[in-house]
């Protein structure tokens, strides 16, 4: 975890959450047109999400958790007491707000219009149901997802999003106090209307509908949640994009960066990619993105500065030999660059090292050594690189200085990680638990493994080495050479590494299947099968990684060890 002294923003305790529950009532659309969800518009004067279209729901009250209430409810064997309380709250709220009653008579009949008319929405709900011989149908309510309100909000809720089939023969009638205009809508239609400015929704509603739009029917949704576990859990984070607030879930690219820079939810961090000025990530870490965006480089190569005015700086991956970029990098360090480290020798990473070094010397500064590993004989001509000094695996590079708070140290541990390139290395900032991953781990894409300098077996072994280092030093965040920061306190660096390894092995399984299905096929034949989820325009690049998988598969076959 980064030192609190290195955080950019003062600690701000988020508002405590309130327990609540909401339920998505589903029904199949006519003419085999998928399914529809019941939504309703909140009052324009509501304290939370005024005027937004939402799913029925609200706060959990004491009676929802009372033993007497639980005793009069139908439940599944695997339904915990907590989930039962949440289901009861959602059933109660759907009745109070929309007059929908998820309850059964003793003979199994669902509640009907007579039952609904006999129950007062403003009086204790469970007791009235019991008086009519009704049992709440909590066993028909399943957990879909779990949301916790964003850390920046003045009112935050801890909310399970539940799902149930709409009872036949019932019609929603809004209470005309909190909720208005109940409407049945397909997920895709609700999203389209929102985009057109005709159907205002808040972030969790939008993301929920986007995920539900992939399902074909009500039953498909219910089948997906039958295992009693949520399909996703999220506490979103927000930053600034194009001058506006933008929110992201844990699986979206900017989330980890927001968790690093604004851990308490301050909405101040700019997410726009630009090459004009450095972006502070911590007090001792800056990122300057080179102006070389493209298919292979994403938004551009990230050059990092580690250090502060008291210690001087280490420049990581100066990038291409772009004079303006290097000048900005030098100026961002106040001209005090003590070392230049290249994670590997590819043309978008190391060519800027020598001119950056020369810039320092021309300005009268001490000559910072260029550090890294020399390119191997297998490297392509454009990737030739010879450092001033070769780094050793597990070597430590330290910056020390005196700050107003006392002595300060920034220590980078070198980790040799061949795979993407034979001379690839990563750097671990020990005091703050940060991993600078070069091209070994990227955000938003997987790196190309291009034989002979690239090697898939080495790549996977290096992932294991990085995982062990992250475990030892409690690393939560990964700073890649392309893309935003990855990780966070929950979905941390080790989770990102595990997902990446699983992805690589799943891809390798598809490569093996293609080889078995087409034993006489060519690389071009196999790439169409193994990378059928990748745009064809990228197949020539994907074919390089496919070759690396093929080499590893063949090396594992009996007789090739």
CSV table of N, CA and C in Angstrom, one decimal, residues 407-459:
chain,number,residue,atom,x,y,z
A,407,UNK,N,14.3,11.8,6.9
A,407,UNK,CA,14.9,11.0,5.8
A,407,UNK,C,13.8,10.3,5.0
A,408,UNK,N,14.0,10.3,3.7
A,408,UNK,CA,13.1,9.7,2.8
A,408,UNK,C,13.8,8.8,1.8
A,409,UNK,N,13.3,7.7,1.5
A,409,UNK,CA,13.9,6.7,0.6
A,409,UNK,C,12.9,6.2,-0.4
A,410,UNK,N,13.3,6.0,-1.6
A,410,UNK,CA,12.5,5.3,-2.6
A,410,UNK,C,13.4,4.2,-3.2
A,411,UNK,N,13.0,3.0,-3.1
A,411,UNK,CA,13.8,1.8,-3.5
A,411,UNK,C,13.1,1.0,-4.5
A,412,UNK,N,13.8,0.8,-5.7
A,412,UNK,CA,13.2,0.0,-6.8
A,412,UNK,C,14.0,-1.3,-6.8
A,413,UNK,N,13.2,-2.4,-6.7
A,413,UNK,CA,13.8,-3.7,-6.9
A,413,UNK,C,13.7,-4.2,-8.3
A,414,UNK,N,14.7,-4.7,-8.9
A,414,UNK,CA,14.8,-5.2,-10.2
A,414,UNK,C,14.3,-6.6,-10.3
A,415,UNK,N,13.4,-6.9,-11.2
A,415,UNK,CA,12.9,-8.3,-11.3
A,415,UNK,C,13.0,-8.7,-12.8
A,416,UNK,N,13.9,-9.6,-13.1
A,416,UNK,CA,14.1,-10.0,-14.5
A,416,UNK,C,12.9,-10.8,-15.0
A,417,UNK,N,12.2,-10.4,-16.0
A,417,UNK,CA,10.9,-11.0,-16.5
A,417,UNK,C,11.0,-11.2,-18.0
A,418,UNK,N,11.8,-12.2,-18.5
A,418,UNK,CA,11.8,-12.5,-19.9
A,418,UNK,C,10.4,-13.0,-20.3
A,419,UNK,N,10.1,-12.9,-21.6
A,419,UNK,CA,8.9,-13.4,-22.2
A,419,UNK,C,8.4,-12.5,-23.3
A,420,UNK,N,8.1,-11.2,-23.0
A,420,UNK,CA,7.8,-10.3,-24.1
A,420,UNK,C,9.1,-10.0,-24.8
A,421,UNK,N,10.1,-9.8,-24.1
A,421,UNK,CA,11.5,-9.7,-24.7
A,421,UNK,C,12.5,-10.4,-23.8
A,422,UNK,N,13.6,-10.9,-24.4
A,422,UNK,CA,14.5,-11.7,-23.6
A,422,UNK,C,15.1,-10.8,-22.5
A,423,UNK,N,15.2,-9.5,-22.7
A,423,UNK,CA,15.9,-8.6,-21.8
A,423,UNK,C,14.9,-7.8,-21.0
A,424,UNK,N,13.7,-8.2,-20.9
A,424,UNK,CA,12.6,-7.5,-20.2
A,424,UNK,C,12.8,-7.6,-18.7
A,425,UNK,N,12.6,-6.4,-18.0
A,425,UNK,CA,12.6,-6.4,-16.5
A,425,UNK,C,11.5,-5.5,-16.0
A,426,UNK,N,11.0,-5.8,-14.8
A,426,UNK,CA,10.1,-5.0,-14.1
A,426,UNK,C,10.7,-4.4,-12.9
A,427,UNK,N,10.1,-3.4,-12.3
A,427,UNK,CA,10.6,-2.7,-11.1
A,427,UNK,C,9.6,-2.6,-10.1
A,428,UNK,N,9.9,-2.9,-8.8
A,428,UNK,CA,9.0,-2.9,-7.7
A,428,UNK,C,9.4,-1.8,-6.7
A,429,UNK,N,8.6,-0.8,-6.6
A,429,UNK,CA,8.9,0.3,-5.6
A,429,UNK,C,8.5,-0.2,-4.2
A,430,UNK,N,9.4,-0.6,-3.4
A,430,UNK,CA,9.2,-1.4,-2.2
A,430,UNK,C,8.4,-0.6,-1.2
A,431,UNK,N,8.8,0.7,-0.9
A,431,UNK,CA,8.1,1.4,0.1
A,431,UNK,C,6.6,1.7,-0.1
A,432,UNK,N,6.2,1.7,-1.4
A,432,UNK,CA,4.8,2.0,-1.7
A,432,UNK,C,4.1,0.9,-2.3
A,433,UNK,N,4.7,-0.3,-2.5
A,433,UNK,CA,4.0,-1.4,-3.1
A,433,UNK,C,3.5,-1.2,-4.5
A,434,UNK,N,4.4,-0.7,-5.3
A,434,UNK,CA,4.0,-0.4,-6.7
A,434,UNK,C,4.8,-1.3,-7.6
A,435,UNK,N,4.2,-1.8,-8.7
A,435,UNK,CA,5.0,-2.6,-9.7
A,435,UNK,C,4.9,-1.9,-11.0
A,436,UNK,N,6.1,-1.5,-11.5
A,436,UNK,CA,6.2,-0.9,-12.9
A,436,UNK,C,6.5,-2.1,-13.8
A,437,UNK,N,5.5,-2.4,-14.6
A,437,UNK,CA,5.5,-3.7,-15.3
A,437,UNK,C,5.9,-3.6,-16.8
A,438,UNK,N,6.4,-2.5,-17.3
A,438,UNK,CA,6.8,-2.4,-18.7
A,438,UNK,C,5.7,-2.9,-19.6
A,439,UNK,N,6.1,-3.8,-20.5
A,439,UNK,CA,5.1,-4.4,-21.4
A,439,UNK,C,4.7,-5.8,-21.0
A,440,UNK,N,5.2,-6.2,-19.8
A,440,UNK,CA,4.8,-7.6,-19.4
A,440,UNK,C,3.3,-7.7,-19.0
A,441,UNK,N,2.8,-6.6,-18.4
A,441,UNK,CA,1.4,-6.5,-18.0
A,441,UNK,C,0.9,-5.2,-18.5
A,442,UNK,N,-0.1,-5.2,-19.3
A,442,UNK,CA,-0.7,-4.0,-19.9
A,442,UNK,C,-2.2,-3.8,-19.3
A,443,UNK,N,-2.7,-2.7,-19.5
A,443,UNK,CA,-4.1,-2.4,-19.1
A,443,UNK,C,-4.9,-2.2,-20.4
A,444,UNK,N,-5.8,-3.2,-20.6
A,444,UNK,CA,-6.7,-3.1,-21.7
A,444,UNK,C,-6.4,-4.0,-22.9
A,445,UNK,N,-5.2,-4.6,-22.8
A,445,UNK,CA,-4.8,-5.6,-23.9
A,445,UNK,C,-3.8,-6.5,-23.3
A,446,UNK,N,-3.5,-7.5,-24.1
A,446,UNK,CA,-2.4,-8.4,-23.7
A,446,UNK,C,-1.2,-8.2,-24.6
A,447,UNK,N,0.0,-8.3,-24.1
A,447,UNK,CA,1.2,-8.0,-24.8
A,447,UNK,C,1.5,-9.1,-25.8
A,448,UNK,N,2.1,-8.7,-26.9
A,448,UNK,CA,2.5,-9.6,-28.0
A,448,UNK,C,3.8,-10.4,-27.5
A,449,UNK,N,3.8,-11.7,-27.7
A,449,UNK,CA,5.0,-12.5,-27.5
A,449,UNK,C,5.5,-12.9,-28.8
A,450,UNK,N,6.6,-12.3,-29.3
A,450,UNK,CA,7.1,-12.4,-30.6
A,450,UNK,C,8.4,-13.2,-30.7
A,451,UNK,N,8.3,-14.5,-31.0
A,451,UNK,CA,9.6,-15.3,-31.1
A,451,UNK,C,10.5,-14.8,-32.2
A,452,UNK,N,11.8,-15.0,-32.1
A,452,UNK,CA,12.5,-15.8,-31.1
A,452,UNK,C,12.8,-15.0,-29.8
A,453,UNK,N,12.7,-13.7,-29.9
A,453,UNK,CA,13.1,-12.9,-28.7
A,453,UNK,C,12.0,-13.1,-27.6
A,454,UNK,N,10.8,-13.2,-28.0
A,454,UNK,CA,9.7,-13.5,-27.1
A,454,UNK,C,9.5,-15.0,-26.9
A,455,UNK,N,9.1,-15.4,-25.7
A,455,UNK,CA,9.0,-16.8,-25.4
A,455,UNK,C,7.8,-17.0,-24.4
A,456,UNK,N,6.8,-17.8,-24.8
A,456,UNK,CA,5.6,-17.9,-24.0
A,456,UNK,C,5.9,-18.7,-22.6
A,457,UNK,N,6.8,-19.7,-22.7
A,457,UNK,CA,7.1,-20.4,-21.4
A,457,UNK,C,7.8,-19.4,-20.4
A,458,UNK,N,8.7,-18.6,-20.9
A,458,UNK,CA,9.3,-17.6,-20.1
A,458,UNK,C,8.3,-16.6,-19.6
A,459,UNK,N,7.4,-16.2,-20.4
A,459,UNK,CA,6.4,-15.2,-20.1
A,459,UNK,C,5.6,-15.7,-18.9
